[in-house]
Coordinates of C-alpha atoms in Angstrom, one line a residue:
X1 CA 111.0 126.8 95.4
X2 CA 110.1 127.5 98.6
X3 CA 106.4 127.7 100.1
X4 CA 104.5 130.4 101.3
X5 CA 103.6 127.9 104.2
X6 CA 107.5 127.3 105.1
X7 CA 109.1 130.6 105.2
X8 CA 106.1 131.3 107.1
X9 CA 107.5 128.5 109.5
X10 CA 110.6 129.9 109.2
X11 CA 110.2 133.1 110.0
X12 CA 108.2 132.5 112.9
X13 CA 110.8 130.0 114.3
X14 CA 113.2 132.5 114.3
X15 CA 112.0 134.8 116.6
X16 CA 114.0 135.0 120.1
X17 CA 112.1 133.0 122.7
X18 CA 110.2 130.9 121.2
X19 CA 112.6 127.8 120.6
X20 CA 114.6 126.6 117.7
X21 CA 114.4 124.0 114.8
X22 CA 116.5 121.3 114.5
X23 CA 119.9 121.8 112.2
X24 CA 119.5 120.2 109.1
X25 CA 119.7 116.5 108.9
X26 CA 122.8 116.0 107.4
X27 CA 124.9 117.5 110.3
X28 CA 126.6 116.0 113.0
X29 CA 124.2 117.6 115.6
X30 CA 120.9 116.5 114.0
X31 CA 120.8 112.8 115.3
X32 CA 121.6 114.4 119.0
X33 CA 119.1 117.0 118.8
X34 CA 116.0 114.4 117.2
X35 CA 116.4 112.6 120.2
X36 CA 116.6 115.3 123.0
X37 CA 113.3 116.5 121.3
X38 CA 112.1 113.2 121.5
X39 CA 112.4 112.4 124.8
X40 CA 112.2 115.6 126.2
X41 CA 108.6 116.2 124.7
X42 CA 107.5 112.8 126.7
X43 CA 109.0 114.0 129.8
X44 CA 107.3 117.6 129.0
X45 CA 103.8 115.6 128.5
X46 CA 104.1 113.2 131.4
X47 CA 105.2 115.4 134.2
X48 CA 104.6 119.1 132.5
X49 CA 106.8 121.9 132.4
X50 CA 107.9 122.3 136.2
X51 CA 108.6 119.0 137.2
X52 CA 109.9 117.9 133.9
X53 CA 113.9 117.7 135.0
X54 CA 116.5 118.4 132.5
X55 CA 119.3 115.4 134.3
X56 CA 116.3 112.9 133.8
X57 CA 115.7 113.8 130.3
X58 CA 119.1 113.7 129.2
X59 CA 119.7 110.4 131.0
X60 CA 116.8 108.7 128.9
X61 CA 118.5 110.1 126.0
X62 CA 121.3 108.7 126.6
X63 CA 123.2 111.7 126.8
X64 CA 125.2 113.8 129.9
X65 CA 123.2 116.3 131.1
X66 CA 125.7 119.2 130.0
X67 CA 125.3 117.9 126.6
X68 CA 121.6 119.3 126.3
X69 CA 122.9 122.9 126.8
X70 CA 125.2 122.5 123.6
X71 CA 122.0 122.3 121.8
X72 CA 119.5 124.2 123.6
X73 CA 120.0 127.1 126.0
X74 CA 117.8 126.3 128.8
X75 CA 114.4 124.2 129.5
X76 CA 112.6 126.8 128.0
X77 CA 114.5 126.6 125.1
X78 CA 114.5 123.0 125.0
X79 CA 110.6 122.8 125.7
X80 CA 109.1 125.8 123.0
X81 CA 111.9 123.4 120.3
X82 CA 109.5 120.7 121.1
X83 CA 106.4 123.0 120.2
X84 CA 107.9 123.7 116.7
X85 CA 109.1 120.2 116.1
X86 CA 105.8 118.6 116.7
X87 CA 103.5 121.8 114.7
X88 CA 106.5 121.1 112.1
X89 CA 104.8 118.0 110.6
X90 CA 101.9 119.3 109.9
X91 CA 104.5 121.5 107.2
X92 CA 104.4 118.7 104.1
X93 CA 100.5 118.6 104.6
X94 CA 100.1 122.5 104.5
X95 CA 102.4 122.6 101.4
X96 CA 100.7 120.4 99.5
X97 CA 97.2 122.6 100.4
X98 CA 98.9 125.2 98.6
X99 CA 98.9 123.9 95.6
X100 CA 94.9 122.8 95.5
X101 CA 92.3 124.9 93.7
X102 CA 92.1 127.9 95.6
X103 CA 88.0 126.9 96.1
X104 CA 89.4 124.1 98.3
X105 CA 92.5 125.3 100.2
X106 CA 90.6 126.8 103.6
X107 CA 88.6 123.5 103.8
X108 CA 91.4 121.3 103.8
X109 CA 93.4 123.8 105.9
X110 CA 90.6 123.7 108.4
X111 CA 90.6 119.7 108.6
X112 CA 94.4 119.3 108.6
X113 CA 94.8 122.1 111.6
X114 CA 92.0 120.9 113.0
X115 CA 93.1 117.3 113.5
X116 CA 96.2 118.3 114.4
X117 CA 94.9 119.9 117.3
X118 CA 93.3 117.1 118.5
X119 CA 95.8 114.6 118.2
X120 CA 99.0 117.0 119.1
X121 CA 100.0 115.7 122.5
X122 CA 102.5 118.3 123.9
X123 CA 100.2 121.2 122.8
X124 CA 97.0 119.9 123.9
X125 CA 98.7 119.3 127.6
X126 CA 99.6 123.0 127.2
X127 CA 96.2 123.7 127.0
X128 CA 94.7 121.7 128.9
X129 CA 96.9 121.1 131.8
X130 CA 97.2 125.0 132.8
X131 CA 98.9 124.2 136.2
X132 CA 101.4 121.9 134.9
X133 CA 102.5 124.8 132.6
X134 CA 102.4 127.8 135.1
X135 CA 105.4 128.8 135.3
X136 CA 106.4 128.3 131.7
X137 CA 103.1 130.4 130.6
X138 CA 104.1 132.9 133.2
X139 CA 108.0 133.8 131.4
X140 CA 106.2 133.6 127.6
X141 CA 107.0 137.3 125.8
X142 CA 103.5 138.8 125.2
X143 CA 105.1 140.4 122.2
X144 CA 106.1 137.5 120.6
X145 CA 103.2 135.8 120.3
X146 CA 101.2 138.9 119.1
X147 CA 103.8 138.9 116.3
X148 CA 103.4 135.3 115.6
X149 CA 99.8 135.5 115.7
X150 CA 99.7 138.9 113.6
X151 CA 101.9 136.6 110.7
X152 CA 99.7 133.7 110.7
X153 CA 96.5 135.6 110.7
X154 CA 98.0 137.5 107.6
X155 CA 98.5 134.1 106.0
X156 CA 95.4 132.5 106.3
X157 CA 93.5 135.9 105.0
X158 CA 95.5 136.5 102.0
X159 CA 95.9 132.8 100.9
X160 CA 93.1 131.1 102.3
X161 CA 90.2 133.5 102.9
X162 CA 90.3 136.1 100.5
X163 CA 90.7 134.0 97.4
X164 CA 87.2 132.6 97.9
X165 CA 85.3 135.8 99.6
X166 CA 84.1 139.1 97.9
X167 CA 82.2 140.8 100.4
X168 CA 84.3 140.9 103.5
X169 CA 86.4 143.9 104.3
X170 CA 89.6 143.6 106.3
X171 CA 88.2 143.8 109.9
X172 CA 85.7 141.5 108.9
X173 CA 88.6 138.7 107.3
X174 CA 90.3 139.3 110.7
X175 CA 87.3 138.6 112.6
X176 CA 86.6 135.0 111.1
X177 CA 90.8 134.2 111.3
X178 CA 90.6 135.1 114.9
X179 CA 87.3 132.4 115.2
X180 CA 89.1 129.8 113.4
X181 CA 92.0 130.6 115.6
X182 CA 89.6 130.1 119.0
X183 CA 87.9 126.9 117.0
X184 CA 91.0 124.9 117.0
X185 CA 92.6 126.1 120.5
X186 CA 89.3 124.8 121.6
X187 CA 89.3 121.3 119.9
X188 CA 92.3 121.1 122.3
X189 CA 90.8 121.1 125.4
X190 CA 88.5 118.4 124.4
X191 CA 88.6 115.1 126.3
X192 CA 88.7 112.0 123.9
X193 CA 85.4 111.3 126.3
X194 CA 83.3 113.9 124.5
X195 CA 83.4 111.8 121.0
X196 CA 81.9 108.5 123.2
X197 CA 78.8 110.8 125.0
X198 CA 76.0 108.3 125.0
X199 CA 73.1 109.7 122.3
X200 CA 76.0 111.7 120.3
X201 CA 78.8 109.5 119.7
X202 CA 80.7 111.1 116.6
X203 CA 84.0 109.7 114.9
X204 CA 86.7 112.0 115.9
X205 CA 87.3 112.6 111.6
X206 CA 83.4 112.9 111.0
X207 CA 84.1 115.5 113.9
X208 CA 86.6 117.0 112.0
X209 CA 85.5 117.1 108.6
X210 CA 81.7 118.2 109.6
X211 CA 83.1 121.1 111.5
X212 CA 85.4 121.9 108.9
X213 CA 82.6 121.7 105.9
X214 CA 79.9 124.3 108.0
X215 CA 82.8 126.9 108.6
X216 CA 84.1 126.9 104.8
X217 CA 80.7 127.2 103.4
X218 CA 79.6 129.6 106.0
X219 CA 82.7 132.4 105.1
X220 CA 81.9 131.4 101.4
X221 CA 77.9 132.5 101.6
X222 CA 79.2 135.4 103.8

């Protein structure tokens, strides 16, 4: 049976315009495409979206360059692919969440998102690296992302909020999804420096799981 978490994935992954996921593994293309996204999401990292070139990506692949348009449209294509292959592994730990006690899914959620977004390389360069990503944030369908945002928010109020809060109405719920939503785009602008500040050195997982604690307990007593 499939999880809510993963057609959630799935249905968000097929919108037009924001990339595609690999074909499943047992196909001929699958090999091919792991390594595009591979190497592409280096180049992507190391020299951003502009200057990333599709020739010299295809030539560390191994690959002629016509070959990456088989499998991906454009560089847009190609780089938003890279976006869903890298949030796709935080899938098998969301799925598992599902299953906890419902007085303990937000907490985890909140420590697995949040150290994904401090140890996701290609979208913490997004964020941080605005004018390596001009262009590419420039083309990006307003629309699309309200309509990803709109189906994530519903997931984490119906699934992860509402089991465990009584006195919140709707606007309220959206309210703390949309903090939780800042939190972590936040965490991703933050330089591995700010864990070593001298006085207030913290362990990047004490970070995490601190952070993660006050929040849960704070919509709980809410």
């Amino acid at each position: 049976m499939t999880s809510v978490i993963a057609e959630l994935f799935d249905k968000i992954t097929a919108e037009q315009g924001l990339g595609r996921s690999l074909d499943h593994e047992g196909s001929a293309n699958y090999a091919v495409q792991k390594t595009l996204i591979k190497v592409a999401t280096d180049h992507f990292i190391r020299f951003g979206y502009r200057r990333a070139n599709i020739a010299e990506i295809a030539r560390d692949a191994g690959i002629g360059k016509g070959t990456i348009y088989l499998h991906f449209k454009n560089k847009r294509e190609l780089f938003f692919s890279c976006l869903i292959a890298e949030k796709r592994e935080l899938l098998p730990q969301l799925e598992i969440i599902e299953n906890f006690p419902e007085e303990e899914r937000l907490k985890a959620f909140l420590e697995v998102t949040f150290s994904f977004a401090l140890t996701a390389s290609l979208t913490r360069a997004l964020l941080s690296r605005r004018q390596d990503f001009a262009a590419l944030i420039e083309e990006i369908d307003a629309t699309i992302l309200k309509n990803h945002d709109q189906n994530f928010t519903e997931y984490v109020i119906n699934k992860l909020i509402s089991p465990v809060t009584h006195n919140l109405d709707t606007d309220d719920k959206k309210t703390i999804t949309n903090v939780i939503n800042l939190a972590t785009l936040a965490i991703g602008y933050l330089p591995e420096m700010a864990f070593d500040l001298p006085g207030q050195e913290i362990r990047t997982d004490e970070f995490v799981r601190t952070l993660a604690m006050i929040i849960d307990r704070g919509i709980k007593n809410t």
